[in-house]
């Protein structure tokens, strides 16, 4: 695989941006809306933007399926936010409100919330239910993430 650049979807306008490998992704700005591509925060996703992030990001995508009435979901929200600050720009963290996007929850057969799913190149690779603290989230994501999830440490061979 050519690692000279990665593609990342803008959290603000959903434009697909190409980030050269030699430039720090954390400082990259969107070519369309000029806002930062990574702000260390989970991105609320609709069915439409979810699809875009799932299919167009070179980096793995983590999704938190939650609902406003779910107390454990609300309790986990700050931990998920801290995890986003730690995992970006190696991962993109999304939040899907299952009240507003029931079709997405149904499609991925979300039976209990909070449920986290990890997608790599569009495919679901891991899923877990139940609230976690920030370090638990980071550990779970890194344990299931593909190796190409760490472009900063990837060797230049090949
Ligand atoms: Zn943008």
mmCIF file of C-alpha atoms and ligand atoms in Angstrom:
data_model
loop_
_atom_site.group_PDB
_atom_site.id
_atom_site.type_symbol
_atom_site.label_atom_id
_atom_site.label_comp_id
_atom_site.label_asym_id
_atom_site.label_seq_id
_atom_site.Cartn_x
_atom_site.Cartn_y
_atom_site.Cartn_z
ATOM 1 C CA UNK A 1 0.000 0.000 0.000
ATOM 2 C CA UNK A 2 1.170 3.482 -0.784
ATOM 3 C CA UNK A 3 1.541 5.418 2.453
ATOM 4 C CA UNK A 4 2.592 8.692 0.909
ATOM 5 C CA UNK A 5 -0.790 10.114 1.882
ATOM 6 C CA UNK A 6 -3.996 9.203 3.666
ATOM 7 C CA UNK A 7 -7.548 10.232 2.961
ATOM 8 C CA UNK A 8 -9.644 11.621 5.797
ATOM 9 C CA UNK A 9 -13.221 12.872 5.814
ATOM 10 C CA UNK A 10 -13.774 16.364 7.208
ATOM 11 C CA UNK A 11 -15.876 16.265 10.419
ATOM 12 C CA UNK A 12 -17.500 19.596 9.496
ATOM 13 C CA UNK A 13 -18.372 19.443 5.792
ATOM 14 C CA UNK A 14 -17.675 15.741 4.971
ATOM 15 C CA UNK A 15 -15.253 16.615 2.173
ATOM 16 C CA UNK A 16 -12.613 13.953 1.535
ATOM 17 C CA UNK A 17 -9.142 15.373 2.177
ATOM 18 C CA UNK A 18 -5.798 13.916 1.174
ATOM 19 C CA UNK A 19 -3.179 14.400 3.896
ATOM 20 C CA UNK A 20 0.466 13.958 2.843
ATOM 21 C CA UNK A 21 2.250 11.504 5.161
ATOM 22 C CA UNK A 22 5.066 13.942 5.873
ATOM 23 C CA UNK A 23 2.659 16.489 7.307
ATOM 24 C CA UNK A 24 1.222 16.094 10.827
ATOM 25 C CA UNK A 25 -2.418 15.085 10.392
ATOM 26 C CA UNK A 26 -3.303 16.834 13.632
ATOM 27 C CA UNK A 27 -2.570 20.203 12.052
ATOM 28 C CA UNK A 28 -4.272 19.466 8.737
ATOM 29 C CA UNK A 29 -7.117 21.717 7.638
ATOM 30 C CA UNK A 30 -9.980 20.918 5.315
ATOM 31 C CA UNK A 31 -9.429 22.078 1.746
ATOM 32 C CA UNK A 32 -13.105 22.953 1.396
ATOM 33 C CA UNK A 33 -14.219 24.538 4.681
ATOM 34 C CA UNK A 34 -10.719 25.340 6.053
ATOM 35 C CA UNK A 35 -11.550 24.020 9.509
ATOM 36 C CA UNK A 36 -9.276 21.517 11.335
ATOM 37 C CA UNK A 37 -9.707 17.894 10.249
ATOM 38 C CA UNK A 38 -8.961 16.712 13.773
ATOM 39 C CA UNK A 39 -10.138 18.524 16.883
ATOM 40 C CA UNK A 40 -9.821 15.678 19.390
ATOM 41 C CA UNK A 41 -13.590 15.404 19.688
ATOM 42 C CA UNK A 42 -16.147 12.757 18.702
ATOM 43 C CA UNK A 43 -18.148 13.709 15.612
ATOM 44 C CA UNK A 44 -21.957 13.383 15.738
ATOM 45 C CA UNK A 45 -22.972 11.466 12.618
ATOM 46 C CA UNK A 46 -26.194 11.164 10.659
ATOM 47 C CA UNK A 47 -26.901 8.173 8.412
ATOM 48 C CA UNK A 48 -25.454 10.164 5.534
ATOM 49 C CA UNK A 49 -22.247 11.420 7.161
ATOM 50 C CA UNK A 50 -21.727 8.040 8.846
ATOM 51 C CA UNK A 51 -21.700 6.375 5.440
ATOM 52 C CA UNK A 52 -19.207 8.889 4.148
ATOM 53 C CA UNK A 53 -16.884 8.442 7.130
ATOM 54 C CA UNK A 54 -17.189 4.655 7.043
ATOM 55 C CA UNK A 55 -16.379 4.304 3.371
ATOM 56 C CA UNK A 56 -13.987 7.167 2.623
ATOM 57 C CA UNK A 57 -11.609 7.326 5.610
ATOM 58 C CA UNK A 58 -8.253 5.571 5.311
ATOM 59 C CA UNK A 59 -8.059 5.627 9.097
ATOM 60 C CA UNK A 60 -10.254 3.226 11.086
ATOM 61 C CA UNK A 61 -13.552 4.585 12.333
ATOM 62 C CA UNK A 62 -14.931 4.032 15.853
ATOM 63 C CA UNK A 63 -18.664 4.516 16.438
ATOM 64 C CA UNK A 64 -20.472 4.994 19.737
ATOM 65 C CA UNK A 65 -24.138 4.064 19.408
ATOM 66 C CA UNK A 66 -25.996 5.892 22.172
ATOM 67 C CA UNK A 67 -29.316 7.513 23.097
ATOM 68 C CA UNK A 68 -30.192 10.554 25.218
ATOM 69 C CA UNK A 69 -32.393 8.466 27.572
ATOM 70 C CA UNK A 70 -29.614 5.973 28.310
ATOM 71 C CA UNK A 71 -27.869 6.832 31.594
ATOM 72 C CA UNK A 72 -24.777 4.660 31.018
ATOM 73 C CA UNK A 73 -24.417 6.296 27.577
ATOM 74 C CA UNK A 74 -24.467 9.751 29.115
ATOM 75 C CA UNK A 75 -22.008 8.612 31.777
ATOM 76 C CA UNK A 76 -19.631 7.326 29.099
ATOM 77 C CA UNK A 77 -19.768 10.493 26.963
ATOM 78 C CA UNK A 78 -16.902 12.358 28.699
ATOM 79 C CA UNK A 79 -14.746 9.211 28.605
ATOM 80 C CA UNK A 80 -15.435 8.824 24.874
ATOM 81 C CA UNK A 81 -14.437 12.443 24.388
ATOM 82 C CA UNK A 82 -11.144 11.913 26.220
ATOM 83 C CA UNK A 83 -10.548 8.781 24.154
ATOM 84 C CA UNK A 84 -11.083 10.820 20.970
ATOM 85 C CA UNK A 85 -8.425 13.301 22.054
ATOM 86 C CA UNK A 86 -6.022 10.424 22.552
ATOM 87 C CA UNK A 87 -6.863 8.319 19.480
ATOM 88 C CA UNK A 88 -7.010 11.050 16.836
ATOM 89 C CA UNK A 89 -5.619 11.326 14.202
ATOM 90 C CA UNK A 90 -4.985 7.553 14.048
ATOM 91 C CA UNK A 91 -8.721 6.946 14.327
ATOM 92 C CA UNK A 92 -11.911 8.879 13.638
ATOM 93 C CA UNK A 93 -14.472 8.714 16.469
ATOM 94 C CA UNK A 94 -18.152 9.113 15.627
ATOM 95 C CA UNK A 95 -21.300 9.214 17.723
ATOM 96 C CA UNK A 96 -24.616 7.918 16.431
ATOM 97 C CA UNK A 97 -27.783 8.883 18.285
ATOM 98 C CA UNK A 98 -29.942 5.770 17.851
ATOM 99 C CA UNK A 99 -33.077 7.800 18.598
ATOM 100 C CA UNK A 100 -32.430 10.000 15.580
ATOM 101 C CA UNK A 101 -30.917 7.289 13.367
ATOM 102 C CA UNK A 102 -32.847 4.093 14.159
ATOM 103 C CA UNK A 103 -32.134 2.671 10.692
ATOM 104 C CA UNK A 104 -28.394 2.628 11.405
ATOM 105 C CA UNK A 105 -28.902 0.881 14.739
ATOM 106 C CA UNK A 106 -31.094 -1.667 13.008
ATOM 107 C CA UNK A 107 -28.660 -2.218 10.186
ATOM 108 C CA UNK A 108 -25.863 -3.077 12.609
ATOM 109 C CA UNK A 109 -28.226 -4.961 14.930
ATOM 110 C CA UNK A 110 -27.460 -2.848 17.968
ATOM 111 C CA UNK A 111 -29.289 -4.666 20.771
ATOM 112 C CA UNK A 112 -28.075 -2.691 23.754
ATOM 113 C CA UNK A 113 -26.475 0.679 24.220
ATOM 114 C CA UNK A 114 -23.906 1.980 24.589
ATOM 115 C CA UNK A 115 -22.368 -0.204 21.879
ATOM 116 C CA UNK A 116 -19.053 0.623 20.248
ATOM 117 C CA UNK A 117 -18.116 -0.614 16.803
ATOM 118 C CA UNK A 118 -14.812 -0.403 14.995
ATOM 119 C CA UNK A 119 -14.672 -0.203 11.212
ATOM 120 C CA UNK A 120 -11.556 -0.650 9.093
ATOM 121 C CA UNK A 121 -11.783 0.237 5.400
ATOM 122 C CA UNK A 122 -15.546 0.197 5.665
ATOM 123 C CA UNK A 123 -15.864 -3.212 7.309
ATOM 124 C CA UNK A 124 -16.889 -3.858 10.906
ATOM 125 C CA UNK A 125 -13.968 -5.538 12.699
ATOM 126 C CA UNK A 126 -14.985 -5.379 16.367
ATOM 127 C CA UNK A 127 -17.984 -4.619 18.558
ATOM 128 C CA UNK A 128 -18.518 -4.300 22.297
ATOM 129 C CA UNK A 129 -21.468 -3.364 24.500
ATOM 130 C CA UNK A 130 -21.454 -1.588 27.845
ATOM 131 C CA UNK A 131 -19.967 1.616 29.199
ATOM 132 C CA UNK A 132 -16.195 1.950 29.556
ATOM 133 C CA UNK A 133 -13.848 4.544 30.991
ATOM 134 C CA UNK A 134 -11.446 6.487 28.754
ATOM 135 C CA UNK A 135 -8.451 4.188 29.149
ATOM 136 C CA UNK A 136 -10.692 1.160 28.607
ATOM 137 C CA UNK A 137 -11.968 2.644 25.350
ATOM 138 C CA UNK A 138 -8.459 3.480 24.124
ATOM 139 C CA UNK A 139 -7.208 0.002 25.030
ATOM 140 C CA UNK A 140 -10.136 -1.711 23.322
ATOM 141 C CA UNK A 141 -9.761 0.338 20.150
ATOM 142 C CA UNK A 142 -6.000 -0.160 19.901
ATOM 143 C CA UNK A 143 -6.325 -3.875 20.648
ATOM 144 C CA UNK A 144 -8.705 -4.351 17.725
ATOM 145 C CA UNK A 145 -7.379 -1.746 15.319
ATOM 146 C CA UNK A 146 -5.498 -2.880 12.244
ATOM 147 C CA UNK A 147 -1.786 -2.215 12.093
ATOM 148 C CA UNK A 148 -2.184 0.494 9.500
ATOM 149 C CA UNK A 149 -4.026 2.403 12.192
ATOM 150 C CA UNK A 150 -0.719 3.802 13.368
ATOM 151 C CA UNK A 151 0.661 5.590 10.324
ATOM 152 C CA UNK A 152 3.056 7.580 12.500
ATOM 153 C CA UNK A 153 4.924 4.446 13.532
ATOM 154 C CA UNK A 154 4.548 2.563 10.258
ATOM 155 C CA UNK A 155 7.828 1.701 8.617
ATOM 156 C CA UNK A 156 8.579 3.183 5.239
ATOM 157 C CA UNK A 157 9.554 -0.160 3.726
ATOM 158 C CA UNK A 158 7.706 -1.621 0.782
HETATM 159 ZN ZN1 LIG B 1 -14.480 20.632 5.705
#
